[in-house]
JSON list of C-alpha atoms in Angstrom, two decimals:
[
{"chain": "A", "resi": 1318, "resn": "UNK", "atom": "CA", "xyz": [52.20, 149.99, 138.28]},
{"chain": "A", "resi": 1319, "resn": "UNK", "atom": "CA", "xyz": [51.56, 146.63, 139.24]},
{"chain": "A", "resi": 1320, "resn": "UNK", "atom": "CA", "xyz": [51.35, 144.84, 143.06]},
{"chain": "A", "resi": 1321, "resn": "UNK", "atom": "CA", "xyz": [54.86, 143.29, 142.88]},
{"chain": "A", "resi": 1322, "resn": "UNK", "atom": "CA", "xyz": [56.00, 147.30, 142.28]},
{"chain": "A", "resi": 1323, "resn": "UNK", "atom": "CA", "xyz": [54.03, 148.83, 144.48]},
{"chain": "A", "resi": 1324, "resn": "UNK", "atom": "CA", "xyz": [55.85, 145.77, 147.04]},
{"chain": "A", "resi": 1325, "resn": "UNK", "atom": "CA", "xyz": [59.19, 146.95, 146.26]},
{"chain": "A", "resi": 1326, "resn": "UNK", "atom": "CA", "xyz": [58.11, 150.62, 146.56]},
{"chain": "A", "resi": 1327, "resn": "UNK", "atom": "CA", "xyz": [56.89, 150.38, 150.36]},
{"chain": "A", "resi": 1328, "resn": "UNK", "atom": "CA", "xyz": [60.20, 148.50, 151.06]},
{"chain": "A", "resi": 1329, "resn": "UNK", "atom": "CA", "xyz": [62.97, 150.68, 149.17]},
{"chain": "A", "resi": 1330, "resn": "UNK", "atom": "CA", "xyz": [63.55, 152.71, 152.09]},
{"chain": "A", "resi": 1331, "resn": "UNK", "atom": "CA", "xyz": [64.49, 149.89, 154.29]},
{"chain": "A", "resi": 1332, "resn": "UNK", "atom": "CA", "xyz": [66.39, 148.46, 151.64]},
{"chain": "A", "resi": 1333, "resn": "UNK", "atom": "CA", "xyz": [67.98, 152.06, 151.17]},
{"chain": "A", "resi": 1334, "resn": "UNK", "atom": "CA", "xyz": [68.83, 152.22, 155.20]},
{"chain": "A", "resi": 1335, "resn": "UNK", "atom": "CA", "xyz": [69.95, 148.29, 154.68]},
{"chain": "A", "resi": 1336, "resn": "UNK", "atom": "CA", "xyz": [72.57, 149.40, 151.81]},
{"chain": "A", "resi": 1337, "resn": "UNK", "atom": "CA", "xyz": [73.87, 152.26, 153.97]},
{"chain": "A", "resi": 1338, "resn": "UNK", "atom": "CA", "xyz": [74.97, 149.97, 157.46]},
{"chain": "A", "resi": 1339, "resn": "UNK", "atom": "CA", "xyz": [76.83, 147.62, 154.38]},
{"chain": "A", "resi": 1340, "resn": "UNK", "atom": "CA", "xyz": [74.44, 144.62, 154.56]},
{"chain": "A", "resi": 1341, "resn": "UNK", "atom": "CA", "xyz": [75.62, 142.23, 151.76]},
{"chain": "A", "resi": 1342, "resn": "UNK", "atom": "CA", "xyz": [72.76, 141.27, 149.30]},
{"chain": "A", "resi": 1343, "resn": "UNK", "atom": "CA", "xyz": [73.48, 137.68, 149.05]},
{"chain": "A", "resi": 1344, "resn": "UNK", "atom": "CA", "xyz": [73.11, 137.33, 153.31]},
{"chain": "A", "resi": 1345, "resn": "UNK", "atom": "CA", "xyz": [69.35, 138.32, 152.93]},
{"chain": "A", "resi": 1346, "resn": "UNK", "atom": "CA", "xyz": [68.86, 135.80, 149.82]},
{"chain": "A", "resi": 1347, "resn": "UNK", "atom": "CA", "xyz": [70.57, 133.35, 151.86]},
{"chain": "A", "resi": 1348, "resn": "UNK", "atom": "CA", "xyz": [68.21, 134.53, 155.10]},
{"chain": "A", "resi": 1349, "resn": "UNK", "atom": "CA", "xyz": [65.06, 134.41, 153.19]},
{"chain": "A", "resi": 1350, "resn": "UNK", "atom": "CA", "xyz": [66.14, 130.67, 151.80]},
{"chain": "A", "resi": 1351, "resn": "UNK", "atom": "CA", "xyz": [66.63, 129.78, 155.64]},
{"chain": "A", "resi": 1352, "resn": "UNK", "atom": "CA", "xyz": [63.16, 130.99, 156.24]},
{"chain": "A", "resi": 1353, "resn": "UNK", "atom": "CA", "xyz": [61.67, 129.29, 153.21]},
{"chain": "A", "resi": 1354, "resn": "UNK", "atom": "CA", "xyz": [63.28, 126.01, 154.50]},
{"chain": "A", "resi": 1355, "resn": "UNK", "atom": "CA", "xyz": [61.47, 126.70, 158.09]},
{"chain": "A", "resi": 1356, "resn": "UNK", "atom": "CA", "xyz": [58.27, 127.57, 156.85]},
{"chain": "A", "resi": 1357, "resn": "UNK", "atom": "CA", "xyz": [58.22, 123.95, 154.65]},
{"chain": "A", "resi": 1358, "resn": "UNK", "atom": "CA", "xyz": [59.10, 122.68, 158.05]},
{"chain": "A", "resi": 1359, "resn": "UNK", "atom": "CA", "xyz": [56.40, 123.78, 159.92]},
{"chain": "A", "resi": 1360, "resn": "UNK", "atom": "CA", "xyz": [54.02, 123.40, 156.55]},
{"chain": "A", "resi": 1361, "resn": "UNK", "atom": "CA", "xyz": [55.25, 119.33, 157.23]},
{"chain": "A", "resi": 1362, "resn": "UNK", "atom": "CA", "xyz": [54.13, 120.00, 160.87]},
{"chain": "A", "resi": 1363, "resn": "UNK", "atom": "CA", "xyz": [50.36, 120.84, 159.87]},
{"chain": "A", "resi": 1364, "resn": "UNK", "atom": "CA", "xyz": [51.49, 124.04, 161.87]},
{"chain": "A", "resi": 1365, "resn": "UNK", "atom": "CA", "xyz": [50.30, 126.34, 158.87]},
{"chain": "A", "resi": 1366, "resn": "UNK", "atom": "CA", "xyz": [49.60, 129.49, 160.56]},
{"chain": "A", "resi": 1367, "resn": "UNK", "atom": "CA", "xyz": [52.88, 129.58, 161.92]},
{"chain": "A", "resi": 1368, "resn": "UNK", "atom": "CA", "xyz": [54.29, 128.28, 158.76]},
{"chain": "A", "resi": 1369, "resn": "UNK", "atom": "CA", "xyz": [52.12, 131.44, 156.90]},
{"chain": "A", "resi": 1370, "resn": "UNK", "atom": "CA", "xyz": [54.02, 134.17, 159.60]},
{"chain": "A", "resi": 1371, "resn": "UNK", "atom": "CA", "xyz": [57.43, 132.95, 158.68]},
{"chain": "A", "resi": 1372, "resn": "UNK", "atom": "CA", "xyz": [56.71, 132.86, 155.05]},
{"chain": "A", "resi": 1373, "resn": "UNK", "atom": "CA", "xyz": [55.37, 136.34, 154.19]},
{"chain": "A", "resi": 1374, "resn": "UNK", "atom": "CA", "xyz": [58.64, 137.24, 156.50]},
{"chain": "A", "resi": 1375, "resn": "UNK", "atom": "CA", "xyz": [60.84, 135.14, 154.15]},
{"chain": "A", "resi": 1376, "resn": "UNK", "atom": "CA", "xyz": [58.99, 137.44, 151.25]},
{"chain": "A", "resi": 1377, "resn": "UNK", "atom": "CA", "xyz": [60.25, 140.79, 152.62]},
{"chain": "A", "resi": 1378, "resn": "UNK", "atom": "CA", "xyz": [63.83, 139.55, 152.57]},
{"chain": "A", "resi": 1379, "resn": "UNK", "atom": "CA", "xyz": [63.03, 138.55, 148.73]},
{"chain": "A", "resi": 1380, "resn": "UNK", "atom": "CA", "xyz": [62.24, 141.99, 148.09]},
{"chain": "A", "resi": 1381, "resn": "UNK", "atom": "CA", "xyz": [64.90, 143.14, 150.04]},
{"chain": "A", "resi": 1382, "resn": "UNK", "atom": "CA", "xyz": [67.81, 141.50, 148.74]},
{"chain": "A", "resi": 1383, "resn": "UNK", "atom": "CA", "xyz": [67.24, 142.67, 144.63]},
{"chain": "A", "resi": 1384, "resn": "UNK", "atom": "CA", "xyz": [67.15, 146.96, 146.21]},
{"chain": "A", "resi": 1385, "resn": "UNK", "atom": "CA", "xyz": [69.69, 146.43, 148.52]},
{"chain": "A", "resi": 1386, "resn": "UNK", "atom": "CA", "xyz": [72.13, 145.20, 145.62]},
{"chain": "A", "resi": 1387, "resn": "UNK", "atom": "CA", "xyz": [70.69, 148.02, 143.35]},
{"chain": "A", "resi": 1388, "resn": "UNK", "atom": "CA", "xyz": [71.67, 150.91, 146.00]},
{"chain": "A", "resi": 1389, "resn": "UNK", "atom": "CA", "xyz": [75.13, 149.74, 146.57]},
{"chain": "A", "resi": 1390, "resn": "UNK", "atom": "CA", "xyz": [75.56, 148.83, 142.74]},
{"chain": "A", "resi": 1391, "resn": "UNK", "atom": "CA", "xyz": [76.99, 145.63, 143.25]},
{"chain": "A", "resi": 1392, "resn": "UNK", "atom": "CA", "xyz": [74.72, 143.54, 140.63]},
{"chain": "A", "resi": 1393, "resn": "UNK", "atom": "CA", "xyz": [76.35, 140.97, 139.39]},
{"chain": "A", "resi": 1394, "resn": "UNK", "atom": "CA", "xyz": [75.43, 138.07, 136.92]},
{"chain": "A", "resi": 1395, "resn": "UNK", "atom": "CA", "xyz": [76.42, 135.61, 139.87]},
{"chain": "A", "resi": 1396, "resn": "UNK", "atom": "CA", "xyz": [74.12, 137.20, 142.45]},
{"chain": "A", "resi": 1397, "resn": "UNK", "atom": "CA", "xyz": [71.28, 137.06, 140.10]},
{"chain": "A", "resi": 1398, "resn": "UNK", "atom": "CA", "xyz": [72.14, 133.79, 139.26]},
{"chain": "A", "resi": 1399, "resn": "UNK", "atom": "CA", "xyz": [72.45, 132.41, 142.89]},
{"chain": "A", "resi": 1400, "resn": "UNK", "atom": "CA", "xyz": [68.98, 134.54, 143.78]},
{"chain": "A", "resi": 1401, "resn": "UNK", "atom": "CA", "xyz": [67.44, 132.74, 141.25]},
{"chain": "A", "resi": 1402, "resn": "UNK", "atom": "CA", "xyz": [68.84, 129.29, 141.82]},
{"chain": "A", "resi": 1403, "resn": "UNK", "atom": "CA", "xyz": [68.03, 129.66, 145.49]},
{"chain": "A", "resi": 1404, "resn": "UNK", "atom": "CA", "xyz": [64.61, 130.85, 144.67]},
{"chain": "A", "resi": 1405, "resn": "UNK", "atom": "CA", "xyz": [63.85, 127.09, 143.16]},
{"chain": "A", "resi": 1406, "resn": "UNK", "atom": "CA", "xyz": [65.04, 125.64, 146.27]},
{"chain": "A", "resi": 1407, "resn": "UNK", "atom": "CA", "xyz": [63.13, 127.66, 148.80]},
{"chain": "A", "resi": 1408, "resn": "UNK", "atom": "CA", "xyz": [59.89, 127.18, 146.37]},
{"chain": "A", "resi": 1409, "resn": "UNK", "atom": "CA", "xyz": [60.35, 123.55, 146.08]},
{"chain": "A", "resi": 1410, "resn": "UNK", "atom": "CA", "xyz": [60.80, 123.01, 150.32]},
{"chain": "A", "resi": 1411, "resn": "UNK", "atom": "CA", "xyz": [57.28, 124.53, 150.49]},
{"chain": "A", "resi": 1412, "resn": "UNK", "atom": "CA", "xyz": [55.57, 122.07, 148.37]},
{"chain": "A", "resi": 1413, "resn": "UNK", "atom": "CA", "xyz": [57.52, 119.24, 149.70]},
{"chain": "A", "resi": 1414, "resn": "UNK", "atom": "CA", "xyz": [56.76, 120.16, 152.57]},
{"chain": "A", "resi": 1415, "resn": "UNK", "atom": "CA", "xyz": [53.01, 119.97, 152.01]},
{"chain": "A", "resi": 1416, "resn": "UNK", "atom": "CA", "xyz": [53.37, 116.81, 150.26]},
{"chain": "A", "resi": 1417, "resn": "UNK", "atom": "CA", "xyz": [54.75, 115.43, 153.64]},
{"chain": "A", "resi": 1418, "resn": "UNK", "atom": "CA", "xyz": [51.84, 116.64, 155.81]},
{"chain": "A", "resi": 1419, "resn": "UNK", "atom": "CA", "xyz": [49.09, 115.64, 153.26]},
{"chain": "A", "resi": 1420, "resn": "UNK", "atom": "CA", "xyz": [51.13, 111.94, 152.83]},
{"chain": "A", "resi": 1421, "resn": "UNK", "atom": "CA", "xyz": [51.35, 111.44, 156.40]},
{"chain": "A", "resi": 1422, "resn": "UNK", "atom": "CA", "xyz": [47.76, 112.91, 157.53]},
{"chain": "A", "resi": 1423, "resn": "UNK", "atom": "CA", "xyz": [44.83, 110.69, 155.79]},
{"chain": "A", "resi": 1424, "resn": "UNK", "atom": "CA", "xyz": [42.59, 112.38, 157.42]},
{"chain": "A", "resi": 1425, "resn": "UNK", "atom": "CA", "xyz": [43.37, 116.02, 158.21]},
{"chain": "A", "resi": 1426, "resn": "UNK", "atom": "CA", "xyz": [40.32, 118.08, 158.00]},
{"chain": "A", "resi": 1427, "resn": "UNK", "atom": "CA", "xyz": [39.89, 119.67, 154.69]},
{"chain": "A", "resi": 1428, "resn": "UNK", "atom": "CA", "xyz": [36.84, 121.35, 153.16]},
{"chain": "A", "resi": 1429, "resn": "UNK", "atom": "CA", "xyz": [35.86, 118.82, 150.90]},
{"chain": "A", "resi": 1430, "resn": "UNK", "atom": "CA", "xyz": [33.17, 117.29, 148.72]},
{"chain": "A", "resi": 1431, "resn": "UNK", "atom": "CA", "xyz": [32.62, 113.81, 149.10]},
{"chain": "A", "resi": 1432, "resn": "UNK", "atom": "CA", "xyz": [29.30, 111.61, 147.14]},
{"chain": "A", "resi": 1433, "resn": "UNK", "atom": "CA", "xyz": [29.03, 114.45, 144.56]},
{"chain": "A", "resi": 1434, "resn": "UNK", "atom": "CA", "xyz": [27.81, 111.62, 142.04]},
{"chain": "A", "resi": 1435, "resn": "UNK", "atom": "CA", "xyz": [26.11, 109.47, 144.37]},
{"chain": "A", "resi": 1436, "resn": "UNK", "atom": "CA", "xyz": [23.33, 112.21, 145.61]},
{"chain": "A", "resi": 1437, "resn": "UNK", "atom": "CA", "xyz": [25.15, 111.94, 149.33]},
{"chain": "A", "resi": 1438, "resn": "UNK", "atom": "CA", "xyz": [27.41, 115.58, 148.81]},
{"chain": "A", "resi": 1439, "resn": "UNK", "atom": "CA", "xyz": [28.54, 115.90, 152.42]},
{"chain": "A", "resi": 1440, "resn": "UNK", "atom": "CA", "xyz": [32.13, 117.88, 154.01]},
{"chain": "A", "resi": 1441, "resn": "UNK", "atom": "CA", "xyz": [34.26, 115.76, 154.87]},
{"chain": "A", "resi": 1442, "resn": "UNK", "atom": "CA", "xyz": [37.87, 114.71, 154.86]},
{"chain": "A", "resi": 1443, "resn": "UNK", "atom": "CA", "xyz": [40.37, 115.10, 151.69]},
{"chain": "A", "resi": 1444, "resn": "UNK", "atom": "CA", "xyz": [42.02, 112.11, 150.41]},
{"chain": "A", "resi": 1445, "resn": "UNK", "atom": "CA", "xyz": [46.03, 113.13, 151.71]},
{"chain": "A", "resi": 1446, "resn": "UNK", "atom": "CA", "xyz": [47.70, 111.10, 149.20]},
{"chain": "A", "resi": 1447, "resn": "UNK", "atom": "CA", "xyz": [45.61, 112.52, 146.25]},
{"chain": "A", "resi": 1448, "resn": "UNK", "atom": "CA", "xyz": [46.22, 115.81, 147.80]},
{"chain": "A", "resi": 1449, "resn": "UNK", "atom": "CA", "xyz": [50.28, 115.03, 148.15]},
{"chain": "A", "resi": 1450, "resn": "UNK", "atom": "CA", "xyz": [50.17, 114.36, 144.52]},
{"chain": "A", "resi": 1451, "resn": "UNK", "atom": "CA", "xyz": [48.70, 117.49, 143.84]},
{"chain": "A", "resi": 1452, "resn": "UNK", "atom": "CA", "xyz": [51.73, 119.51, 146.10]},
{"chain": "A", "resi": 1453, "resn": "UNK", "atom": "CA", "xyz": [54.54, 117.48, 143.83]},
{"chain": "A", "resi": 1454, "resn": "UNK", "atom": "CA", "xyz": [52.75, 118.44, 140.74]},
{"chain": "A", "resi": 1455, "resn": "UNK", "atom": "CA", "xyz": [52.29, 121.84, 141.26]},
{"chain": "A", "resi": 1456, "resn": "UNK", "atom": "CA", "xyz": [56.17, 121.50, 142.38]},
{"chain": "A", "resi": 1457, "resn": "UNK", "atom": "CA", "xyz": [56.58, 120.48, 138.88]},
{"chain": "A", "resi": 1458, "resn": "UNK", "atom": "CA", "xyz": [54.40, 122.89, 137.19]},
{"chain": "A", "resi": 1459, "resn": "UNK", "atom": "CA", "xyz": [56.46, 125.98, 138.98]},
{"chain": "A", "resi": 1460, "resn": "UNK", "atom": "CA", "xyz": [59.67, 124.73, 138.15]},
{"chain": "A", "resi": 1461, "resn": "UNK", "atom": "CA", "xyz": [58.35, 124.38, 134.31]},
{"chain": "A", "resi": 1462, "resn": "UNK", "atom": "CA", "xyz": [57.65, 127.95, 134.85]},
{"chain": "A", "resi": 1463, "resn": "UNK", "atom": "CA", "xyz": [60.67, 129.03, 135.50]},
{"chain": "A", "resi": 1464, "resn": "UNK", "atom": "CA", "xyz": [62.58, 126.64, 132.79]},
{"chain": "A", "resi": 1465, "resn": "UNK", "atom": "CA", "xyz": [60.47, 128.23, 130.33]},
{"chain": "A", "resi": 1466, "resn": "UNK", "atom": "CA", "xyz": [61.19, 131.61, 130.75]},
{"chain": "A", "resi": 1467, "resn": "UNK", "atom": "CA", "xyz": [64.95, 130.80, 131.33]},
{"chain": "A", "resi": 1468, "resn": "UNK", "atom": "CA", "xyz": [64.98, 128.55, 128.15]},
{"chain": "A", "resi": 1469, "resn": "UNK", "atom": "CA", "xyz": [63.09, 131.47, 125.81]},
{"chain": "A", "resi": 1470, "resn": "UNK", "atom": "CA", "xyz": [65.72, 133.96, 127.30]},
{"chain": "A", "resi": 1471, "resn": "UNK", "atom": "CA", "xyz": [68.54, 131.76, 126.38]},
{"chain": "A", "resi": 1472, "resn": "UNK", "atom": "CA", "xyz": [67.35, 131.67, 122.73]},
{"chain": "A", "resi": 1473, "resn": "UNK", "atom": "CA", "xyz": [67.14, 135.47, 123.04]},
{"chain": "A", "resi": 1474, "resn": "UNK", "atom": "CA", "xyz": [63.50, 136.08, 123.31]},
{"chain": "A", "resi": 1475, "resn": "UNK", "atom": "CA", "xyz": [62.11, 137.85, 126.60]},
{"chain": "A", "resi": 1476, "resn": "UNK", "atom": "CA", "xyz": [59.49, 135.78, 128.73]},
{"chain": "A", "resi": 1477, "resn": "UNK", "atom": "CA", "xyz": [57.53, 137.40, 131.33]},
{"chain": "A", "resi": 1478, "resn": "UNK", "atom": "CA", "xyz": [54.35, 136.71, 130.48]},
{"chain": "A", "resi": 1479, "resn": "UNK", "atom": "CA", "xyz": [51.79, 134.50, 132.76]},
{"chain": "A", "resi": 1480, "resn": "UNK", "atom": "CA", "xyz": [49.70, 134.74, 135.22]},
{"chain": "A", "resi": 1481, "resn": "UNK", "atom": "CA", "xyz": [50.87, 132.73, 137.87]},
{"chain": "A", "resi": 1482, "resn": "UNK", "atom": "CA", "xyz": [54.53, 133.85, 138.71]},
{"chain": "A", "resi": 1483, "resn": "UNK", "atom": "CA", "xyz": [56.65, 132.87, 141.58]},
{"chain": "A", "resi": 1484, "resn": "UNK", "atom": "CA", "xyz": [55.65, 135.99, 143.75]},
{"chain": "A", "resi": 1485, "resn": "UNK", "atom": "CA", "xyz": [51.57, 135.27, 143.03]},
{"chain": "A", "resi": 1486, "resn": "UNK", "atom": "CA", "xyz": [52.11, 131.58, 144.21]},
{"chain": "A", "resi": 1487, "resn": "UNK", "atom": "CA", "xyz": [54.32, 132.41, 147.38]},
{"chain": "A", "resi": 1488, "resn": "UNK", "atom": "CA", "xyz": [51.81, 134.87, 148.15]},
{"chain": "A", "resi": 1489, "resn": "UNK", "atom": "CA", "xyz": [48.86, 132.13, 147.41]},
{"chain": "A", "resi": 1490, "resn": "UNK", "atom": "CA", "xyz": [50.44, 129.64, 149.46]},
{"chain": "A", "resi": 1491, "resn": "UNK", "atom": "CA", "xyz": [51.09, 132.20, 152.11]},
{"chain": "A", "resi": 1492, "resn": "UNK", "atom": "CA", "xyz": [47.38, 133.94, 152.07]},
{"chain": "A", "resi": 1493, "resn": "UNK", "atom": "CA", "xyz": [46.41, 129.58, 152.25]},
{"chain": "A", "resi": 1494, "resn": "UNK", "atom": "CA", "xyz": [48.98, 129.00, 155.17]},
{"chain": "A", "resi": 1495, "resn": "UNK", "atom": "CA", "xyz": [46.85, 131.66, 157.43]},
{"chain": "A", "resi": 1496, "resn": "UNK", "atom": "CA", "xyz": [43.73, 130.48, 156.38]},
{"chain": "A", "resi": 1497, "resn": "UNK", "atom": "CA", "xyz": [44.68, 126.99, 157.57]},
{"chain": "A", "resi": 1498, "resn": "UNK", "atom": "CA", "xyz": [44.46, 123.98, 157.00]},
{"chain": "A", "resi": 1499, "resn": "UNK", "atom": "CA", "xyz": [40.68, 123.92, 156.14]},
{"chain": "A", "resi": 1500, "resn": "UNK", "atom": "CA", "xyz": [41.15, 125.89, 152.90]},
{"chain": "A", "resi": 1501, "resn": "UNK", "atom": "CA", "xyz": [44.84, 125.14, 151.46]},
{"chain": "A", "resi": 1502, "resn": "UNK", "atom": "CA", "xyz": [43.31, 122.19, 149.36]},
{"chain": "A", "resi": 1503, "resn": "UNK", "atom": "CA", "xyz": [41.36, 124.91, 147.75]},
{"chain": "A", "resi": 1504, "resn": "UNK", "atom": "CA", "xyz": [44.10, 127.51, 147.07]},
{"chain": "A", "resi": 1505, "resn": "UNK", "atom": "CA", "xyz": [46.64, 124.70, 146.24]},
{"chain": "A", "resi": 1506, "resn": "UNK", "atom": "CA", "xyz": [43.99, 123.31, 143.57]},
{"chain": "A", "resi": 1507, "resn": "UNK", "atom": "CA", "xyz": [44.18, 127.08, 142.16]},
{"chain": "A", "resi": 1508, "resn": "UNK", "atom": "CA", "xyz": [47.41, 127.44, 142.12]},
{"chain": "A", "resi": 1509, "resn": "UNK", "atom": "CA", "xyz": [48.13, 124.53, 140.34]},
{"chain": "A", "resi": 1510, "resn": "UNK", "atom": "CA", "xyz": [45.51, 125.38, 137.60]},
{"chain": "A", "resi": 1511, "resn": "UNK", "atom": "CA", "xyz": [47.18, 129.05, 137.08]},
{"chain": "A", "resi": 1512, "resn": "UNK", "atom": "CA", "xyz": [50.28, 127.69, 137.44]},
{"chain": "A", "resi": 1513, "resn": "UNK", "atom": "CA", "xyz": [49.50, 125.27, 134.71]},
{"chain": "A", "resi": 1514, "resn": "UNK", "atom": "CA", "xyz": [48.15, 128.12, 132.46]},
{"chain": "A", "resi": 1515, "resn": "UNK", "atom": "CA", "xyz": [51.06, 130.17, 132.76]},
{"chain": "A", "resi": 1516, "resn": "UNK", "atom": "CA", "xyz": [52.85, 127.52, 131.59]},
{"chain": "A", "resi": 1517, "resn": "UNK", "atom": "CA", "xyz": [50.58, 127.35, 128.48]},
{"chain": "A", "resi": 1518, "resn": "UNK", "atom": "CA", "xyz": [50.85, 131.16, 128.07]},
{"chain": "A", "resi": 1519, "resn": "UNK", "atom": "CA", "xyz": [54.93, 130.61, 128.05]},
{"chain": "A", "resi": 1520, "resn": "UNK", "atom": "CA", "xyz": [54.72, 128.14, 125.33]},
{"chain": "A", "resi": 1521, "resn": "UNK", "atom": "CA", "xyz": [52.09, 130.08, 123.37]},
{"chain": "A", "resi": 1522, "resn": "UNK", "atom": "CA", "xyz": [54.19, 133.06, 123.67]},
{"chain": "A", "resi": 1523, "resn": "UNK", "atom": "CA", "xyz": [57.08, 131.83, 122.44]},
{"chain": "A", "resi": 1524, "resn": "UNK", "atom": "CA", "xyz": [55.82, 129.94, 119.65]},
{"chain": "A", "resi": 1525, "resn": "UNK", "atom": "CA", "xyz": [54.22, 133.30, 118.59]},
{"chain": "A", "resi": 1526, "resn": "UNK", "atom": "CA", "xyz": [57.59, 134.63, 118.83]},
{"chain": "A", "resi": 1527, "resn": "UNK", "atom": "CA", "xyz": [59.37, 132.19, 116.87]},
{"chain": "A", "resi": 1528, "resn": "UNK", "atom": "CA", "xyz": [56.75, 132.48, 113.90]},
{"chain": "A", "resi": 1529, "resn": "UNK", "atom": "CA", "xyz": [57.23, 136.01, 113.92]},
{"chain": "A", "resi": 1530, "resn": "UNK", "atom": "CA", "xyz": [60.68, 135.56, 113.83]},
{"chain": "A", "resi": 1531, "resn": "UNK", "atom": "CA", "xyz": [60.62, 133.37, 110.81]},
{"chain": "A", "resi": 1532, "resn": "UNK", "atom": "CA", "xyz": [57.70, 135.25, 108.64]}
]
């Protein structure tokens, strides 16, 4: 059993009490979104610990909305298909929303290196815009995640392979919000790198697939 399991197994009872006062599923997708969108708020604010709280709360309502569905048997193709849609929306506010605060702040207090080549390695600020560009492509990079998998599935071949999901990168960014601002550069910079790879993995997966397929 894996983390993202074990997640859902410490909150199916409160799903299970959720399902039982006849909460509707797509209100706590629609809460968590609204939380998302606050949390890239406060992420544009520099206010990341704040920003962190609100996210891993937006997180439980993820979990919550996919067992509270499941006990009142009211899946549907549209629900997932919302969850899923709004799940690309609420990802993308957060690194917009980092983007903002790293275009706007040239010099927000980052650990850095600076003069690696020169002999002068000292901590100092980030470059924000460099840093910016780095949010938008790892904004890129998760939404190629999820196209792949989507796009593999559509051809009929399953997809869940990587190791950089949406669930490890919203809990990256999260673990990187509390931290502060001091160490997101780092965790964003690994994000985007696993992110990258399980975008790799994807396409290596499928081609394996489709060779298979044609032997």
């Amino acid at each position: 059993m894996n983390w993202k399991e074990q997640a859902r197994g410490i909150f199916r009872p409160l799903g299970r009490r959720l399902a039982e006062r006849g909460v509707e599923p797509d209100h706590l997708t629609i809460a968590g979104v609204v939380l998302s969108l606050i949390a890239a708020l406060l992420l544009g604010r520099g206010a990341f610990f704040a920003s962190g709280l609100v996210l891993l709360l937006a997180g439980i309502f993820d979990i919550l909305d996919g067992d509270v569905a499941r006990e009142r048997g009211i899946q549907s193709k549209f629900g997932a298909f919302l969850d899923s849609t709004l799940d690309r929306v609420s990802e993308g506010a957060l690194y917009i929303g980092l983007a903002y605060f790293y275009f706007t702040r040239s010099q927000s207090a980052t650990v850095w290196m600076r003069g690696m080549f020169e002999g002068s390695a000292e901590w100092g600020d980030a470059d924000g815009p460099t840093l910016g560009i780095l949010a938008l492509a790892t904004l890129v990079l998760s939404f190629l995640v999820s196209y792949t998998r989507a796009r593999a599935e559509g051809l009929g071949m399953d997809c869940k392979v990587g190791v950089m999901e949406r669930p490890e990168r919203l809990l990256a960014l999260g673990a990187g919000a509390l931290l502060g601002h001091r160490f997101m550069p780092g965790v964003l910079g690994v994000v985007f790198i696993l992110t990258l790879v399980t975008v790799l993995q994807r396409v290596y997966h499928v081609r394996k697939l489709t060779q298979t397929n044609s032997a």
